[in-house]
PDB file of C-alpha atoms and ligand atoms in Angstrom:
ATOM      1  CA  ILE A   1       0.015  -0.410   0.174  1.00  0.00           C
ATOM      2  CA  ASN A   2       1.253   3.549  -0.591  1.00  0.00           C
ATOM      3  CA  PHE A   3       0.393   6.163  -1.435  1.00  0.00           C
ATOM      4  CA  VAL A   4       1.418  10.514  -1.067  1.00  0.00           C
ATOM      5  CA  ASN A   5      -1.036  12.014   1.742  1.00  0.00           C
ATOM      6  CA  THR A   6      -1.238  16.381   1.475  1.00  0.00           C
ATOM      7  CA  TYR A   7      -4.520  15.555   4.113  1.00  0.00           C
ATOM      8  CA  SER A   8      -4.184  14.334   7.274  1.00  0.00           C
ATOM      9  CA  SER A   9      -1.316  16.103   9.359  1.00  0.00           C
ATOM     10  CA  LEU A  10      -0.622  12.454  10.004  1.00  0.00           C
ATOM     11  CA  THR A  11       1.946  10.524   8.423  1.00  0.00           C
ATOM     12  CA  SER A  12       1.167   7.737   5.816  1.00  0.00           C
ATOM     13  CA  ASP A  13       2.382   5.157   7.821  1.00  0.00           C
ATOM     14  CA  GLU A  14      -0.131   6.378  10.897  1.00  0.00           C
ATOM     15  CA  ILE A  15      -3.276   6.293   8.945  1.00  0.00           C
ATOM     16  CA  ILE A  16      -1.409   3.148   7.877  1.00  0.00           C
ATOM     17  CA  ALA A  17      -1.443   2.126  11.623  1.00  0.00           C
ATOM     18  CA  LYS A  18      -4.580   2.947  12.253  1.00  0.00           C
ATOM     19  CA  GLU A  19      -6.884   1.842   9.717  1.00  0.00           C
ATOM     20  CA  LYS A  20      -4.955  -1.621  10.249  1.00  0.00           C
ATOM     21  CA  SER A  21      -6.266  -1.451  13.959  1.00  0.00           C
ATOM     22  CA  ASN A  22      -9.778  -0.639  13.715  1.00  0.00           C
ATOM     23  CA  MET A  23     -10.100  -3.879  11.909  1.00  0.00           C
ATOM     24  CA  ASP A  24      -9.042  -7.558  11.279  1.00  0.00           C
ATOM     25  CA  GLU A  25      -7.162  -7.759   8.742  1.00  0.00           C
ATOM     26  CA  LYS A  26      -9.517  -9.305   5.710  1.00  0.00           C
ATOM     27  CA  ARG A  27     -11.315  -5.679   5.838  1.00  0.00           C
ATOM     28  CA  PHE A  28      -7.391  -4.395   6.051  1.00  0.00           C
ATOM     29  CA  LYS A  29      -7.104  -6.225   2.331  1.00  0.00           C
ATOM     30  CA  HIS A  30     -10.195  -5.347   1.239  1.00  0.00           C
ATOM     31  CA  CYS A  31      -9.474  -1.790   1.921  1.00  0.00           C
ATOM     32  CA  ILE A  32      -5.894  -1.775   0.159  1.00  0.00           C
ATOM     33  CA  GLY A  33      -7.528  -3.702  -3.170  1.00  0.00           C
ATOM     34  CA  VAL A  34     -10.102  -0.877  -2.819  1.00  0.00           C
ATOM     35  CA  SER A  35      -7.670   1.765  -3.042  1.00  0.00           C
ATOM     36  CA  GLN A  36      -5.588  -0.222  -5.877  1.00  0.00           C
ATOM     37  CA  THR A  37      -8.393  -0.350  -8.053  1.00  0.00           C
ATOM     38  CA  SER A  38      -8.826   3.551  -7.277  1.00  0.00           C
ATOM     39  CA  ARG A  39      -5.377   4.360  -8.420  1.00  0.00           C
ATOM     40  CA  LYS A  40      -6.328   2.787 -10.981  1.00  0.00           C
ATOM     41  CA  LEU A  41      -9.927   3.556 -12.161  1.00  0.00           C
ATOM     42  CA  ALA A  42      -8.514   7.409 -11.017  1.00  0.00           C
ATOM     43  CA  LYS A  43      -5.301   6.821 -13.702  1.00  0.00           C
ATOM     44  CA  LEU A  44      -8.638   6.292 -16.534  1.00  0.00           C
ATOM     45  CA  ASN A  45     -10.611   9.275 -16.145  1.00  0.00           C
ATOM     46  CA  ASN A  46      -7.494  12.018 -14.738  1.00  0.00           C
ATOM     47  CA  TYR A  47      -8.086  12.115 -11.651  1.00  0.00           C
ATOM     48  CA  ASP A  48      -5.642  12.595  -9.004  1.00  0.00           C
ATOM     49  CA  PRO A  49      -4.038   9.247  -7.955  1.00  0.00           C
ATOM     50  CA  ASP A  50      -3.147   9.766  -4.857  1.00  0.00           C
ATOM     51  CA  LYS A  51      -6.374  11.023  -3.577  1.00  0.00           C
ATOM     52  CA  ALA A  52      -8.187   8.278  -4.697  1.00  0.00           C
ATOM     53  CA  ALA A  53      -5.619   5.407  -3.401  1.00  0.00           C
ATOM     54  CA  LEU A  54      -5.665   7.628   0.429  1.00  0.00           C
ATOM     55  CA  ALA A  55      -9.635   7.447  -0.321  1.00  0.00           C
ATOM     56  CA  GLY A  56      -9.885   3.995  -1.340  1.00  0.00           C
ATOM     57  CA  PHE A  57      -7.629   2.751   1.420  1.00  0.00           C
ATOM     58  CA  ILE A  58      -9.457   4.660   4.534  1.00  0.00           C
ATOM     59  CA  HIS A  59     -13.192   4.396   3.259  1.00  0.00           C
ATOM     60  CA  ASP A  60     -14.134   1.432   5.160  1.00  0.00           C
ATOM     61  CA  TYR A  61     -11.632   2.538   8.438  1.00  0.00           C
ATOM     62  CA  ALA A  62     -14.956   2.496  10.413  1.00  0.00           C
ATOM     63  CA  LYS A  63     -16.419  -0.559   9.199  1.00  0.00           C
ATOM     64  CA  GLN A  64     -16.759  -2.275  12.530  1.00  0.00           C
ATOM     65  CA  VAL A  65     -16.528  -0.128  14.359  1.00  0.00           C
ATOM     66  CA  ALA A  66     -18.733  -0.601  18.097  1.00  0.00           C
ATOM     67  CA  PRO A  67     -23.162   0.317  17.121  1.00  0.00           C
ATOM     68  CA  GLU A  68     -22.935   2.274  20.240  1.00  0.00           C
ATOM     69  CA  ARG A  69     -20.402   4.890  19.201  1.00  0.00           C
ATOM     70  CA  PHE A  70     -22.923   5.040  16.290  1.00  0.00           C
ATOM     71  CA  ILE A  71     -24.942   4.973  18.169  1.00  0.00           C
ATOM     72  CA  LYS A  72     -23.987   8.183  20.663  1.00  0.00           C
ATOM     73  CA  VAL A  73     -22.399  10.185  17.516  1.00  0.00           C
ATOM     74  CA  ILE A  74     -25.543   9.541  15.434  1.00  0.00           C
ATOM     75  CA  LYS A  75     -28.507  11.369  18.331  1.00  0.00           C
ATOM     76  CA  GLU A  76     -24.930  13.360  19.481  1.00  0.00           C
ATOM     77  CA  GLN A  77     -23.704  15.338  16.204  1.00  0.00           C
ATOM     78  CA  ASN A  78     -27.381  15.562  15.494  1.00  0.00           C
ATOM     79  CA  PHE A  79     -27.342  13.261  12.610  1.00  0.00           C
ATOM     80  CA  ASP A  80     -31.004  12.294  10.298  1.00  0.00           C
ATOM     81  CA  PRO A  81     -32.023  10.285  13.522  1.00  0.00           C
ATOM     82  CA  ASP A  82     -33.875   8.230  10.562  1.00  0.00           C
ATOM     83  CA  LEU A  83     -30.271   7.192  10.932  1.00  0.00           C
ATOM     84  CA  LEU A  84     -31.302   4.837  13.748  1.00  0.00           C
ATOM     85  CA  ASN A  85     -33.724   2.399  11.875  1.00  0.00           C
ATOM     86  CA  TYR A  86     -30.323   0.920  10.171  1.00  0.00           C
ATOM     87  CA  ASN A  87     -27.053  -0.577  10.950  1.00  0.00           C
ATOM     88  CA  ARG A  88     -23.254  -1.185  10.045  1.00  0.00           C
ATOM     89  CA  ALA A  89     -23.764  -1.431   7.121  1.00  0.00           C
ATOM     90  CA  ILE A  90     -25.463   1.961   6.630  1.00  0.00           C
ATOM     91  CA  TRP A  91     -23.521   4.257   9.030  1.00  0.00           C
ATOM     92  CA  HIS A  92     -19.832   3.194   8.198  1.00  0.00           C
ATOM     93  CA  GLY A  93     -19.797   5.694   5.048  1.00  0.00           C
ATOM     94  CA  ILE A  94     -22.174   7.853   6.046  1.00  0.00           C
ATOM     95  CA  VAL A  95     -21.396   8.723   9.749  1.00  0.00           C
ATOM     96  CA  GLY A  96     -17.652   6.076   9.347  1.00  0.00           C
ATOM     97  CA  ALA A  97     -16.885   9.998   7.736  1.00  0.00           C
ATOM     98  CA  TYR A  98     -17.129  11.592  11.339  1.00  0.00           C
ATOM     99  CA  PHE A  99     -14.890   9.329  12.721  1.00  0.00           C
ATOM    100  CA  ILE A 100     -12.263   9.760  10.062  1.00  0.00           C
ATOM    101  CA  GLU A 101     -12.529  13.504  10.429  1.00  0.00           C
ATOM    102  CA  LYS A 102     -11.681  12.608  14.366  1.00  0.00           C
ATOM    103  CA  GLU A 103      -9.347   9.937  14.047  1.00  0.00           C
ATOM    104  CA  LEU A 104      -7.098   9.820  10.876  1.00  0.00           C
ATOM    105  CA  LYS A 105      -7.652  13.997  10.287  1.00  0.00           C
ATOM    106  CA  ILE A 106      -8.719  13.915   7.599  1.00  0.00           C
ATOM    107  CA  THR A 107     -10.495  16.916   6.367  1.00  0.00           C
ATOM    108  CA  ASP A 108     -11.190  17.250   2.621  1.00  0.00           C
ATOM    109  CA  PRO A 109     -14.497  17.346   1.532  1.00  0.00           C
ATOM    110  CA  GLU A 110     -13.783  16.199  -1.985  1.00  0.00           C
ATOM    111  CA  ILE A 111     -13.072  12.399   0.161  1.00  0.00           C
ATOM    112  CA  LEU A 112     -14.726  12.522   2.778  1.00  0.00           C
ATOM    113  CA  THR A 113     -17.831  13.140   0.527  1.00  0.00           C
ATOM    114  CA  ALA A 114     -17.040   9.857  -0.918  1.00  0.00           C
ATOM    115  CA  ILE A 115     -16.774   8.654   1.911  1.00  0.00           C
ATOM    116  CA  ARG A 116     -19.692   9.110   2.732  1.00  0.00           C
ATOM    117  CA  ARG A 117     -21.766   7.866  -1.237  1.00  0.00           C
ATOM    118  CA  HIS A 118     -19.726   4.374  -0.905  1.00  0.00           C
ATOM    119  CA  THR A 119     -22.596   1.775  -0.003  1.00  0.00           C
ATOM    120  CA  THR A 120     -25.724   4.128  -1.099  1.00  0.00           C
ATOM    121  CA  ALA A 121     -24.057   6.012  -3.834  1.00  0.00           C
ATOM    122  CA  ASP A 122     -26.568   9.102  -4.254  1.00  0.00           C
ATOM    123  CA  VAL A 123     -28.007  11.432  -7.530  1.00  0.00           C
ATOM    124  CA  GLU A 124     -25.401  13.506  -6.980  1.00  0.00           C
ATOM    125  CA  MET A 125     -21.729  11.724  -7.583  1.00  0.00           C
ATOM    126  CA  THR A 126     -18.370  13.358  -8.096  1.00  0.00           C
ATOM    127  CA  THR A 127     -15.502  11.573 -10.625  1.00  0.00           C
ATOM    128  CA  LEU A 128     -14.150  10.998  -6.624  1.00  0.00           C
ATOM    129  CA  ASP A 129     -16.853   9.284  -4.991  1.00  0.00           C
ATOM    130  CA  LYS A 130     -17.872   7.164  -8.471  1.00  0.00           C
ATOM    131  CA  ILE A 131     -14.266   6.317  -8.360  1.00  0.00           C
ATOM    132  CA  VAL A 132     -14.467   4.794  -4.401  1.00  0.00           C
ATOM    133  CA  PHE A 133     -17.969   3.763  -5.472  1.00  0.00           C
ATOM    134  CA  ILE A 134     -16.998   1.335  -8.069  1.00  0.00           C
ATOM    135  CA  ALA A 135     -13.530   0.008  -6.686  1.00  0.00           C
ATOM    136  CA  ASP A 136     -14.921  -1.121  -4.084  1.00  0.00           C
ATOM    137  CA  PHE A 137     -17.600  -3.147  -5.295  1.00  0.00           C
ATOM    138  CA  ILE A 138     -15.320  -4.649  -8.631  1.00  0.00           C
ATOM    139  CA  GLU A 139     -11.919  -4.402  -6.421  1.00  0.00           C
ATOM    140  CA  PRO A 140      -9.539  -7.269  -6.732  1.00  0.00           C
ATOM    141  CA  GLY A 141     -11.005  -9.681  -3.896  1.00  0.00           C
ATOM    142  CA  ARG A 142     -14.535  -9.435  -4.570  1.00  0.00           C
ATOM    143  CA  ASP A 143     -15.523 -12.554  -6.299  1.00  0.00           C
ATOM    144  CA  PHE A 144     -19.605 -12.787  -7.270  1.00  0.00           C
ATOM    145  CA  SER A 145     -21.261 -13.999  -9.846  1.00  0.00           C
ATOM    146  CA  GLY A 146     -21.703 -11.000 -12.324  1.00  0.00           C
ATOM    147  CA  VAL A 147     -18.156  -9.597 -10.933  1.00  0.00           C
ATOM    148  CA  GLU A 148     -16.408  -9.861 -14.440  1.00  0.00           C
ATOM    149  CA  GLU A 149     -19.328  -7.981 -16.573  1.00  0.00           C
ATOM    150  CA  ALA A 150     -19.163  -5.525 -13.402  1.00  0.00           C
ATOM    151  CA  ARG A 151     -14.773  -5.047 -14.346  1.00  0.00           C
ATOM    152  CA  LYS A 152     -15.887  -4.781 -17.790  1.00  0.00           C
ATOM    153  CA  ILE A 153     -18.545  -2.622 -18.005  1.00  0.00           C
ATOM    154  CA  ALA A 154     -16.690  -0.082 -14.933  1.00  0.00           C
ATOM    155  CA  TYR A 155     -13.652   0.501 -17.030  1.00  0.00           C
ATOM    156  CA  ALA A 156     -15.463   1.031 -19.778  1.00  0.00           C
ATOM    157  CA  ASN A 157     -16.776   3.600 -18.748  1.00  0.00           C
ATOM    158  CA  LEU A 158     -17.898   5.649 -14.430  1.00  0.00           C
ATOM    159  CA  ASP A 159     -21.071   7.158 -14.955  1.00  0.00           C
ATOM    160  CA  ASP A 160     -21.710   2.636 -16.260  1.00  0.00           C
ATOM    161  CA  GLY A 161     -20.607   1.136 -13.241  1.00  0.00           C
ATOM    162  CA  VAL A 162     -22.291   3.547 -10.961  1.00  0.00           C
ATOM    163  CA  GLY A 163     -25.400   2.370 -12.668  1.00  0.00           C
ATOM    164  CA  PHE A 164     -24.281  -1.004 -13.425  1.00  0.00           C
ATOM    165  CA  GLU A 165     -23.778  -1.480  -8.917  1.00  0.00           C
ATOM    166  CA  LEU A 166     -26.518   0.173  -7.872  1.00  0.00           C
ATOM    167  CA  ALA A 167     -29.154  -2.421  -9.821  1.00  0.00           C
ATOM    168  CA  HIS A 168     -26.938  -5.270  -8.046  1.00  0.00           C
ATOM    169  CA  THR A 169     -27.082  -4.059  -5.323  1.00  0.00           C
ATOM    170  CA  LEU A 170     -30.957  -2.986  -5.177  1.00  0.00           C
ATOM    171  CA  ASP A 171     -31.159  -6.811  -6.865  1.00  0.00           C
ATOM    172  CA  PHE A 172     -29.447  -7.932  -3.808  1.00  0.00           C
ATOM    173  CA  LEU A 173     -31.591  -5.851  -1.571  1.00  0.00           C
ATOM    174  CA  ILE A 174     -34.757  -6.412  -3.087  1.00  0.00           C
ATOM    175  CA  THR A 175     -33.948 -10.333  -2.840  1.00  0.00           C
ATOM    176  CA  ASN A 176     -32.461 -10.612   0.811  1.00  0.00           C
ATOM    177  CA  ARG A 177     -35.791  -8.516   2.091  1.00  0.00           C
ATOM    178  CA  LYS A 178     -34.085  -5.629   3.197  1.00  0.00           C
ATOM    179  CA  LYS A 179     -34.464  -2.698   4.142  1.00  0.00           C
ATOM    180  CA  ILE A 180     -33.237  -0.164   1.365  1.00  0.00           C
ATOM    181  CA  TYR A 181     -31.993   3.319   2.371  1.00  0.00           C
ATOM    182  CA  PRO A 182     -34.040   6.315   0.879  1.00  0.00           C
ATOM    183  CA  LYS A 183     -31.068   7.789  -0.703  1.00  0.00           C
ATOM    184  CA  THR A 184     -29.957   3.932  -2.674  1.00  0.00           C
ATOM    185  CA  PHE A 185     -33.081   3.920  -4.218  1.00  0.00           C
ATOM    186  CA  ALA A 186     -32.630   7.764  -5.145  1.00  0.00           C
ATOM    187  CA  ALA A 187     -29.451   6.862  -6.747  1.00  0.00           C
ATOM    188  CA  TYR A 188     -31.262   3.752  -8.306  1.00  0.00           C
ATOM    189  CA  ASN A 189     -33.279   5.564 -10.385  1.00  0.00           C
ATOM    190  CA  LYS A 190     -30.370   8.431 -11.535  1.00  0.00           C
ATOM    191  CA  TRP A 191     -28.325   5.989 -12.367  1.00  0.00           C
ATOM    192  CA  SER A 192     -29.954   2.676 -14.123  1.00  0.00           C
ATOM    193  CA  VAL A 193     -32.696   3.718 -14.869  1.00  0.00           C
ATOM    194  CA  LYS A 194     -32.488   2.830 -19.311  1.00  0.00           C
ATOM    195  CA  ASP A 195     -35.165   5.275 -20.684  1.00  0.00           C
TER     196      ASP A 195
HETATM  197  P1  GDP B 201     -18.441  -3.116   2.279  1.00  0.00           P
HETATM  198  O1  GDP B 201     -18.051  -2.084   3.926  1.00  0.00           O
HETATM  199  O2  GDP B 201     -16.769  -3.140   1.320  1.00  0.00           O
HETATM  200  O3  GDP B 201     -18.617  -4.452   2.662  1.00  0.00           O
HETATM  201  O4  GDP B 201     -19.078  -2.978   1.112  1.00  0.00           O
HETATM  202  P2  GDP B 201     -20.740  -1.111   1.128  1.00  0.00           P
HETATM  203  O5  GDP B 201     -20.081  -0.145   1.963  1.00  0.00           O
HETATM  204  O6  GDP B 201     -20.152  -1.281  -0.307  1.00  0.00           O
HETATM  205  O7  GDP B 201     -21.666  -1.873   1.724  1.00  0.00           O
HETATM  206  C1  GDP B 201     -22.132  -2.754   2.864  1.00  0.00           C
HETATM  207  C2  GDP B 201     -23.606  -3.525   2.608  1.00  0.00           C
HETATM  208  O8  GDP B 201     -24.360  -2.282   2.991  1.00  0.00           O
HETATM  209  C3  GDP B 201     -23.596  -4.187   1.399  1.00  0.00           C
HETATM  210  O9  GDP B 201     -23.812  -5.745   1.734  1.00  0.00           O
HETATM  211  C4  GDP B 201     -24.444  -3.677   0.289  1.00  0.00           C
HETATM  212  O10 GDP B 201     -25.636  -4.856  -0.635  1.00  0.00           O
HETATM  213  C5  GDP B 201     -25.225  -3.391   1.152  1.00  0.00           C
HETATM  214  N1  GDP B 201     -25.781  -1.680   1.293  1.00  0.00           N
HETATM  215  C6  GDP B 201     -25.647  -1.105   0.451  1.00  0.00           C
HETATM  216  N2  GDP B 201     -26.700   0.124  -0.191  1.00  0.00           N
HETATM  217  C7  GDP B 201     -27.497  -0.269   0.825  1.00  0.00           C
HETATM  218  C8  GDP B 201     -29.079  -0.427   1.363  1.00  0.00           C
HETATM  219  O11 GDP B 201     -29.864   0.850   0.598  1.00  0.00           O
HETATM  220  N3  GDP B 201     -30.066  -0.694   2.117  1.00  0.00           N
HETATM  221  C9  GDP B 201     -29.400  -1.629   3.368  1.00  0.00           C
HETATM  222  N4  GDP B 201     -29.670  -2.399   4.161  1.00  0.00           N
HETATM  223  N5  GDP B 201     -28.105  -2.638   2.952  1.00  0.00           N
HETATM  224  C10 GDP B 201     -27.424  -1.151   2.121  1.00  0.00           C
HETATM  225 FE1   FE B 202     -18.203  -0.042   2.189  1.00  0.00          FE
HETATM  226 FE1   FE B 203     -19.803   0.117  -2.375  1.00  0.00          FE
HETATM  227 FE1   FE B 204     -15.947  -1.314   1.113  1.00  0.00          FE
END
């Protein structure tokens, strides 16, 4: 793992150490994969590769933070109370950005927004948002039926990659009767619908 870090008062080594101590080995490997894939997607789309690599590396920083800590932050920092109807699958991006700002000392709004949007996506998506959202889905460690098609589509066109991923995720959530976060629906309507 490597990235030039101009976005935190911590050193790259300090960020790597904090990231590693905040999650298990499997999740850490996934974050390295997302970082590398983010770098690759950035180069293909004329985006700053080091910024993308950093955002991808830290995107799941809060994935294994204790639920009680999330609930406390949602209540005390005035997040939308509707978030309490969801769980860490949704919290680790939207609320996780708070932990990333506080603990990894990242203040760059573009990076923090990409973290917030990496699970649900949104109607508005910047280039970095799309890169991290897609890299999370297609990094080398991902192995689900459809991942090869997702990779092909995403490497050819970022917007098509977002549309494919959202359709695939909605499909999965509906099949398993999972509660759908409203932003995920809105994003699907924006990026996946062909009409
Ligand atoms: P990960 O953190 O690398 O596992 O990946 P993500 O952050 O993209 O997604 C975390 C989990 O949230 C996945 O299992 C997604 O399928 C799930 N997810 C995505 N959108 C929604 C949603 O609207 N509602 C619910 N309940 N889960 C969702
Ligand atoms: Fe995630
Ligand atoms: Fe994702
Ligand atoms: Fe992830």
